[in-house]
PDB file of C-alpha atoms in Angstrom:
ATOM      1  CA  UNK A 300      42.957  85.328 127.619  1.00  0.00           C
ATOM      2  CA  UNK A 301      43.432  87.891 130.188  1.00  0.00           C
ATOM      3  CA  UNK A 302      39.374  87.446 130.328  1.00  0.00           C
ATOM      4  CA  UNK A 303      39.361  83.980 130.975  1.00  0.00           C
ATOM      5  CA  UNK A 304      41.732  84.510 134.199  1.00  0.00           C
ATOM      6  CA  UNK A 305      39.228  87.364 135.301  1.00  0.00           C
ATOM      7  CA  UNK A 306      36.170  85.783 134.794  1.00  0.00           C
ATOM      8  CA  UNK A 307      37.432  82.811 136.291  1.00  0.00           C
ATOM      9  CA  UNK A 308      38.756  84.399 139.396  1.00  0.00           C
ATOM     10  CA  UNK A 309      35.451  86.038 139.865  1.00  0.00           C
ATOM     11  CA  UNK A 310      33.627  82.761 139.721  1.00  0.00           C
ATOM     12  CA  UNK A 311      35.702  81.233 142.128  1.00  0.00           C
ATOM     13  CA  UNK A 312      35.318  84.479 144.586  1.00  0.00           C
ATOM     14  CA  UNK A 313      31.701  83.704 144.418  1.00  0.00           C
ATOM     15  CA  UNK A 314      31.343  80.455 144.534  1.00  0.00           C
ATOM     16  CA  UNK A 315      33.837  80.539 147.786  1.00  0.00           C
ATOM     17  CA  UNK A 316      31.624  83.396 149.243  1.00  0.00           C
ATOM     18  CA  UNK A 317      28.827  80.838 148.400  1.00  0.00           C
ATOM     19  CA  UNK A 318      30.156  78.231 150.093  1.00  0.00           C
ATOM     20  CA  UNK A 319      30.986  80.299 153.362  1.00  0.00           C
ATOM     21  CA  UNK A 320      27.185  81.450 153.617  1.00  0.00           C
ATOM     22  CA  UNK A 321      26.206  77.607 153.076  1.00  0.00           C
ATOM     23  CA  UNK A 322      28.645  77.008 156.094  1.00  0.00           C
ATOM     24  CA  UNK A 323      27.435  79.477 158.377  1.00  0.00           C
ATOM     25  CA  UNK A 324      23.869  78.304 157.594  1.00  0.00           C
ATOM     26  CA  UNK A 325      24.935  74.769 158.745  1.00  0.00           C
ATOM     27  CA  UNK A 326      25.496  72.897 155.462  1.00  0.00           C
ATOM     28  CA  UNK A 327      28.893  71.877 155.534  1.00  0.00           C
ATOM     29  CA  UNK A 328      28.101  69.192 152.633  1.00  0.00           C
ATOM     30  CA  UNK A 329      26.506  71.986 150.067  1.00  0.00           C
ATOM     31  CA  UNK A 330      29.705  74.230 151.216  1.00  0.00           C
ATOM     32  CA  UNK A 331      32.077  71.981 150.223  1.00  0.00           C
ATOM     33  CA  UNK A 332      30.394  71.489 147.133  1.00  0.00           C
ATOM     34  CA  UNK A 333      30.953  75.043 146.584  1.00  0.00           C
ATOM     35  CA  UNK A 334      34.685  75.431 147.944  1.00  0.00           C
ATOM     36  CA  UNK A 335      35.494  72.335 145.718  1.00  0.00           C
ATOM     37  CA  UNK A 336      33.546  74.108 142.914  1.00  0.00           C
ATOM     38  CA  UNK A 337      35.659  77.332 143.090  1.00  0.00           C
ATOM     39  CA  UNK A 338      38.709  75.743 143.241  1.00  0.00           C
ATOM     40  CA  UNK A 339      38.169  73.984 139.968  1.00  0.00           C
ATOM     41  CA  UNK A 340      37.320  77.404 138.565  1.00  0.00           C
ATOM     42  CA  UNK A 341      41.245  78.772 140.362  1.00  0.00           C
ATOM     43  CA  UNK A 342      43.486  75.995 139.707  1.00  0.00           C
ATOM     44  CA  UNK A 343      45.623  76.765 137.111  1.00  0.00           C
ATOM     45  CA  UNK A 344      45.460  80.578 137.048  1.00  0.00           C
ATOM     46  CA  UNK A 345      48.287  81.053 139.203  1.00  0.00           C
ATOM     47  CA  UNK A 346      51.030  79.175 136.717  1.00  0.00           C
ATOM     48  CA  UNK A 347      53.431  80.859 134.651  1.00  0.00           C
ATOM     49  CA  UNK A 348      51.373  81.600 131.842  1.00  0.00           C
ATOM     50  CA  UNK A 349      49.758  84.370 133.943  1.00  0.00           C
ATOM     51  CA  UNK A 350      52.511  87.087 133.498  1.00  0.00           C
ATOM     52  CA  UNK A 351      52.112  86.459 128.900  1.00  0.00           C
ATOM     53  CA  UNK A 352      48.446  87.907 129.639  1.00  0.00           C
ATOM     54  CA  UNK A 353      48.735  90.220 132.096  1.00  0.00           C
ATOM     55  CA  UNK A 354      50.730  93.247 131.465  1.00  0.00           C
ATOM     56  CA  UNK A 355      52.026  94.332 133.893  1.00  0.00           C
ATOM     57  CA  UNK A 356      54.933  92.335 136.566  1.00  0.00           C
ATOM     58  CA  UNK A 357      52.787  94.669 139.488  1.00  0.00           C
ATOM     59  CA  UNK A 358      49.715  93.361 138.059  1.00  0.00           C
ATOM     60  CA  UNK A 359      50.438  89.370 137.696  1.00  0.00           C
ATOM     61  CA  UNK A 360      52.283  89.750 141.044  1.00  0.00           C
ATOM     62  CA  UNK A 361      48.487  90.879 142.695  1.00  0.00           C
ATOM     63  CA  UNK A 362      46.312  88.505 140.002  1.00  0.00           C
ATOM     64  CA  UNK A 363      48.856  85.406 141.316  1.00  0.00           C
ATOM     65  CA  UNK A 364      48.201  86.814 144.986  1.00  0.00           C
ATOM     66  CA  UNK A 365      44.519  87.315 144.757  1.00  0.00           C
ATOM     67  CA  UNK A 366      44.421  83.502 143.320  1.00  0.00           C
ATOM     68  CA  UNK A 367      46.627  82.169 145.975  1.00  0.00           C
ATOM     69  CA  UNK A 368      44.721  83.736 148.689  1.00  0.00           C
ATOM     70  CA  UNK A 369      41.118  82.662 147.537  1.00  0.00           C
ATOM     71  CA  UNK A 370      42.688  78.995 146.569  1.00  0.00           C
ATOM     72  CA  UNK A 371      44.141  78.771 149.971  1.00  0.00           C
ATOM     73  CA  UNK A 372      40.466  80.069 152.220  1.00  0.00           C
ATOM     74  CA  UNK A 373      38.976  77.483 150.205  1.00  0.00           C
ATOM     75  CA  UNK A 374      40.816  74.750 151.272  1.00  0.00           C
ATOM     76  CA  UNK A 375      41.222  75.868 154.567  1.00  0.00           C
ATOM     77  CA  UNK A 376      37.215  75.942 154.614  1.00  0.00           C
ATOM     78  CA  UNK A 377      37.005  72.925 153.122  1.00  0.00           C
ATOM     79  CA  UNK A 378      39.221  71.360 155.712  1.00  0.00           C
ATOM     80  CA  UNK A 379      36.566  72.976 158.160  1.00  0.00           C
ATOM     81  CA  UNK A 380      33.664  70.542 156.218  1.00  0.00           C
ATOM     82  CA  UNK A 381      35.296  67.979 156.243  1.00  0.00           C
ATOM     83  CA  UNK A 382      36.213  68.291 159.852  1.00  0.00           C
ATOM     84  CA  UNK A 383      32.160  68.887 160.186  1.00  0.00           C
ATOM     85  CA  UNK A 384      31.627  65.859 158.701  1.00  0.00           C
ATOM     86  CA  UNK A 385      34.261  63.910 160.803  1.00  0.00           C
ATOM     87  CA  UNK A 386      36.373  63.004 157.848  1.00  0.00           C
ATOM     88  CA  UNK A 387      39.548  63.625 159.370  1.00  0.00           C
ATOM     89  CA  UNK A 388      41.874  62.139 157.074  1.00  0.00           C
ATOM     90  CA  UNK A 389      40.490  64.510 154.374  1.00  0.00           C
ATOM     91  CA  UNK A 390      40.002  67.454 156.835  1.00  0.00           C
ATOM     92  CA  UNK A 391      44.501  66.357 157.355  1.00  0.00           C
ATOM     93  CA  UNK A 392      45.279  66.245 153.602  1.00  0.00           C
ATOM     94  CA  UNK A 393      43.165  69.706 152.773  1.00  0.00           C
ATOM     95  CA  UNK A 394      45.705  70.940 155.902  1.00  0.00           C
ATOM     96  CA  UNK A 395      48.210  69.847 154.509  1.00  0.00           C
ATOM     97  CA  UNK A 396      47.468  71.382 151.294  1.00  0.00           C
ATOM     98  CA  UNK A 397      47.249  74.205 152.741  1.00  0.00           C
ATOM     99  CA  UNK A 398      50.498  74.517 154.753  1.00  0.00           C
ATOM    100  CA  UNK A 399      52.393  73.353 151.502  1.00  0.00           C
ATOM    101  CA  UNK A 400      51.648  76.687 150.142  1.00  0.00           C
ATOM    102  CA  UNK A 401      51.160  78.806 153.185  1.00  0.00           C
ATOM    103  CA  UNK A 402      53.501  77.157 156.330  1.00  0.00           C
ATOM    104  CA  UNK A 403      52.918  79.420 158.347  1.00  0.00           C
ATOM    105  CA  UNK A 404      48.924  79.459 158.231  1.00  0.00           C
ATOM    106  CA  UNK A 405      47.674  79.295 161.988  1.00  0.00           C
ATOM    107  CA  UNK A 406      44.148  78.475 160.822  1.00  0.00           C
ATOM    108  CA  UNK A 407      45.203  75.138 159.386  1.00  0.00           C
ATOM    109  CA  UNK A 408      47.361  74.470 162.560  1.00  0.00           C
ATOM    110  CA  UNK A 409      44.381  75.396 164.447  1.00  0.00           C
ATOM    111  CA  UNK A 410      42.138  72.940 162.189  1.00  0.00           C
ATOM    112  CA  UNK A 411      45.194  69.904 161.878  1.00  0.00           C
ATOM    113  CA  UNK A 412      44.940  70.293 166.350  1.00  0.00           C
ATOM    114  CA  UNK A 413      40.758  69.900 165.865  1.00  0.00           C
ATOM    115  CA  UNK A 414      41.049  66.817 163.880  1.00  0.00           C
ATOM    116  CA  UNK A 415      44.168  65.323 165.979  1.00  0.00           C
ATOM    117  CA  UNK A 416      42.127  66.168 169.330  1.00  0.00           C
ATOM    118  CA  UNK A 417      38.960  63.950 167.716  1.00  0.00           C
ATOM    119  CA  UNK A 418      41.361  61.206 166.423  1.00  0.00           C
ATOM    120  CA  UNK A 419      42.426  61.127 169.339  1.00  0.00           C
ATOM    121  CA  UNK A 420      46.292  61.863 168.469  1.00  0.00           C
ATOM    122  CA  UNK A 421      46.797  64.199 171.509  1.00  0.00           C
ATOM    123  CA  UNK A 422      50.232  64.719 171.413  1.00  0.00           C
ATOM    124  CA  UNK A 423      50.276  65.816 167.836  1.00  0.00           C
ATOM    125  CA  UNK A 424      47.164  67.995 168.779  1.00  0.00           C
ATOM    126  CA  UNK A 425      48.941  70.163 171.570  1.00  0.00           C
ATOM    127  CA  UNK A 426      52.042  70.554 168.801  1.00  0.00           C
ATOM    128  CA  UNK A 427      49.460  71.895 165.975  1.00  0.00           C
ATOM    129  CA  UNK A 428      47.826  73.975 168.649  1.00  0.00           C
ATOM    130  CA  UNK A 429      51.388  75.287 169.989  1.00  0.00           C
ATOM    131  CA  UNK A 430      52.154  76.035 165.879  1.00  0.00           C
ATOM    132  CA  UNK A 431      49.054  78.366 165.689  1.00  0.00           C
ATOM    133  CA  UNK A 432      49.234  79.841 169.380  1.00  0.00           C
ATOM    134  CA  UNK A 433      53.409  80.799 168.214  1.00  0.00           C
ATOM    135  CA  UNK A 434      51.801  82.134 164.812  1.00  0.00           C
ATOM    136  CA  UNK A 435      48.678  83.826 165.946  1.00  0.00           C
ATOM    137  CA  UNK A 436      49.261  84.568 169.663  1.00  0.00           C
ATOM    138  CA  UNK A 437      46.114  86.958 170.498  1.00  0.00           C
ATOM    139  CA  UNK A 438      43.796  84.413 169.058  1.00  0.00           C
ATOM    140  CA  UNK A 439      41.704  83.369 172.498  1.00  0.00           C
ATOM    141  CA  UNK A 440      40.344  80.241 170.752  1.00  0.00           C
ATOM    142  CA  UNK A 441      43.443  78.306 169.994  1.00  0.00           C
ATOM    143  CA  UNK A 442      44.785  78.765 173.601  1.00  0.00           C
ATOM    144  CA  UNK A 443      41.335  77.663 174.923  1.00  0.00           C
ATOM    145  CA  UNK A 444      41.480  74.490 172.795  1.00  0.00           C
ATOM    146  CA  UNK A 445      45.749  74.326 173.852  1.00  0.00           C
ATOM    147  CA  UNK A 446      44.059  73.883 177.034  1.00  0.00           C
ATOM    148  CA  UNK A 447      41.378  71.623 176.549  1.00  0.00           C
ATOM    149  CA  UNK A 448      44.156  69.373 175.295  1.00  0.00           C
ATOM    150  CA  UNK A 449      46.348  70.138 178.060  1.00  0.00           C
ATOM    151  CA  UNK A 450      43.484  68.805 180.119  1.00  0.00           C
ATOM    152  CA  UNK A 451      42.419  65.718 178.066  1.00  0.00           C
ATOM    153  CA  UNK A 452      46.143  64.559 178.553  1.00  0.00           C
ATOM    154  CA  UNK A 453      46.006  64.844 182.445  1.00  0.00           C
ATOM    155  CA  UNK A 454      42.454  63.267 182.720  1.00  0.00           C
ATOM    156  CA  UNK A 455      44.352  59.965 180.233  1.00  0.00           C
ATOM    157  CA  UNK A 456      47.496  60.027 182.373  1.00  0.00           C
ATOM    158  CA  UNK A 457      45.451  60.074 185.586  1.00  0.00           C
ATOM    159  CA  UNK A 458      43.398  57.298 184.436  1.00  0.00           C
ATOM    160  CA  UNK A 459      46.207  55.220 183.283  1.00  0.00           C
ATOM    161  CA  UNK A 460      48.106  55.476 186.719  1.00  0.00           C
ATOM    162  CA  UNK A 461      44.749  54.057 188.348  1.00  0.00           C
ATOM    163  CA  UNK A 462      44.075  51.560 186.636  1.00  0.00           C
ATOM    164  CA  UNK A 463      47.993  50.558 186.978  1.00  0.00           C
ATOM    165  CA  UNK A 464      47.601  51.312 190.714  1.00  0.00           C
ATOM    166  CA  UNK A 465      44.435  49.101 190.693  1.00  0.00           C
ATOM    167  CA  UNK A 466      46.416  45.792 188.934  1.00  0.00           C
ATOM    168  CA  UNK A 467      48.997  46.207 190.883  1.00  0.00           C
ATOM    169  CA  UNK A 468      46.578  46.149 194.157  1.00  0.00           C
ATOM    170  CA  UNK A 469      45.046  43.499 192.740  1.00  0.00           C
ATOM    171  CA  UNK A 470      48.021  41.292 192.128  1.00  0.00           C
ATOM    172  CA  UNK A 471      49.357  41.502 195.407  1.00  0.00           C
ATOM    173  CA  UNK A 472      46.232  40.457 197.541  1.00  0.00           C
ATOM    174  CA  UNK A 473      45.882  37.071 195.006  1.00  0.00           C
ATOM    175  CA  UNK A 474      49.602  36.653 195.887  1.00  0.00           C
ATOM    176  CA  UNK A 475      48.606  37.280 199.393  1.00  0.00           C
ATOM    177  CA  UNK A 476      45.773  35.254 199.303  1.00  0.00           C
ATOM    178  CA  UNK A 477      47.160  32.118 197.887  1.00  0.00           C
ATOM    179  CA  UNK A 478      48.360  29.685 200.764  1.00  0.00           C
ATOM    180  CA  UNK A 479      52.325  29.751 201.594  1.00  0.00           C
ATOM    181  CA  UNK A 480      53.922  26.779 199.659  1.00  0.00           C
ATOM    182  CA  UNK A 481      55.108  24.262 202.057  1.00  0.00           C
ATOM    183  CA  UNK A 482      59.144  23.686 202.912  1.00  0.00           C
ATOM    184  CA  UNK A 483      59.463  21.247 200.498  1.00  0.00           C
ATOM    185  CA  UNK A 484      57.236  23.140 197.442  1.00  0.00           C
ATOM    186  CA  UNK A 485      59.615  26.152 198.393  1.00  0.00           C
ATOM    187  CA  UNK A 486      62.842  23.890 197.825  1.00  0.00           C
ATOM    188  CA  UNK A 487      61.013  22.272 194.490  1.00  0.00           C
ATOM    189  CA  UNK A 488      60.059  26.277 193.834  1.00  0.00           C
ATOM    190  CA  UNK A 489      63.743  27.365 194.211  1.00  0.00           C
ATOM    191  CA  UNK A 490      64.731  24.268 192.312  1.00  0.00           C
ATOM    192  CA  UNK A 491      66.321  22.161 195.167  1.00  0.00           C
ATOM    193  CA  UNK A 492      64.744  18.458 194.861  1.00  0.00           C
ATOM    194  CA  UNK A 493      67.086  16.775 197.412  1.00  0.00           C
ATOM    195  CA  UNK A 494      67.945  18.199 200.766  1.00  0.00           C
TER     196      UNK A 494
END
């Protein structure tokens, strides 16, 4: 048994290391393939029954750990496909999957910010950015995208108060352009019909 969890850990190392050399080639569909390969070969090997075949507490404490850590790059490079692929509502779930067993995982803050920037949900971008810039603060390339954000806000808020400015110019020169009502429109206006 304590085979099985070995040679199953060691195909899902591979297949993961697999899947990151398909990535950085520029195959984000074969990667995935791969990630969601070696995951199949993972889950499972972390549960309880670990500790009957392993002998030692030391031992199934670094097996469990090992597992964790390889389940959880996989699904943080999967997220990384899918966000590749522009499936963002996968690329949210595999974050999410992610942060369930690792909450304090900048990478998948950093990722959950990528796909909220593209959605475009920019408020809940800059607070996933903010979550990996508080958990990884030397990282350049979540404060460069924390400001990208930054910026895409401005640019929609300084749109949005033109194009208000513009109605509201608009409306007041077809107010101003429209003839005065006469006395007796006014009074009908103001709802006086006799005088």
């Amino acid at each position: 048994m304590a085979d099985r969890v070995s040679t199953n850990l060691a195909q899902g190392k591979k297949l993961k290391d697999e899947g990151n050399a398909y990535f950085k080639a520029g195959n984000a569909k074969e990667a995935l393939r791969k990630y969601h390969e070696a995951t199949l070969y993972l889950n499972g090997l972390d549960n309880g029954g670990l500790a009957s075949i392993v002998p030692s507490p030391e031992l199934v404490d670094a097996v469990r750990k090992e597992i964790a850590d390889t389940l959880k790059a996989c699904h943080s490079n999967m997220a990384a496909c899918y966000i590749k692929q522009s499936n963002w509502s996968k690329a949210l779930a595999t974050c999410d999957k992610v942060l369930k067993t690792d909450p304090n995982n900048a990478k998948a803050y950093f990722r959950k910010g990528q796909v909220y920037g593209n959605i475009p949900e920019l408020d809940k971008a800059e607070a996933a950015y903010k979550k990996a810039a508080e958990l990884d603060p030397k990282d350049p390339g979540i404060r460069t995208e924390l400001a990208k954000i930054r910026q895409k806000q401005k640019d929609l808020e300084d749109k949005s108060r033109k194009e208000l400015a513009g109605m509201f110019q608009k409306g007041l020169k077809s107010t101003s352009d429209a003839p005065a009502p006469s006395g007796t429109a006014q009074l009908a206006a103001s709802g006086i019909t006799e005088l």
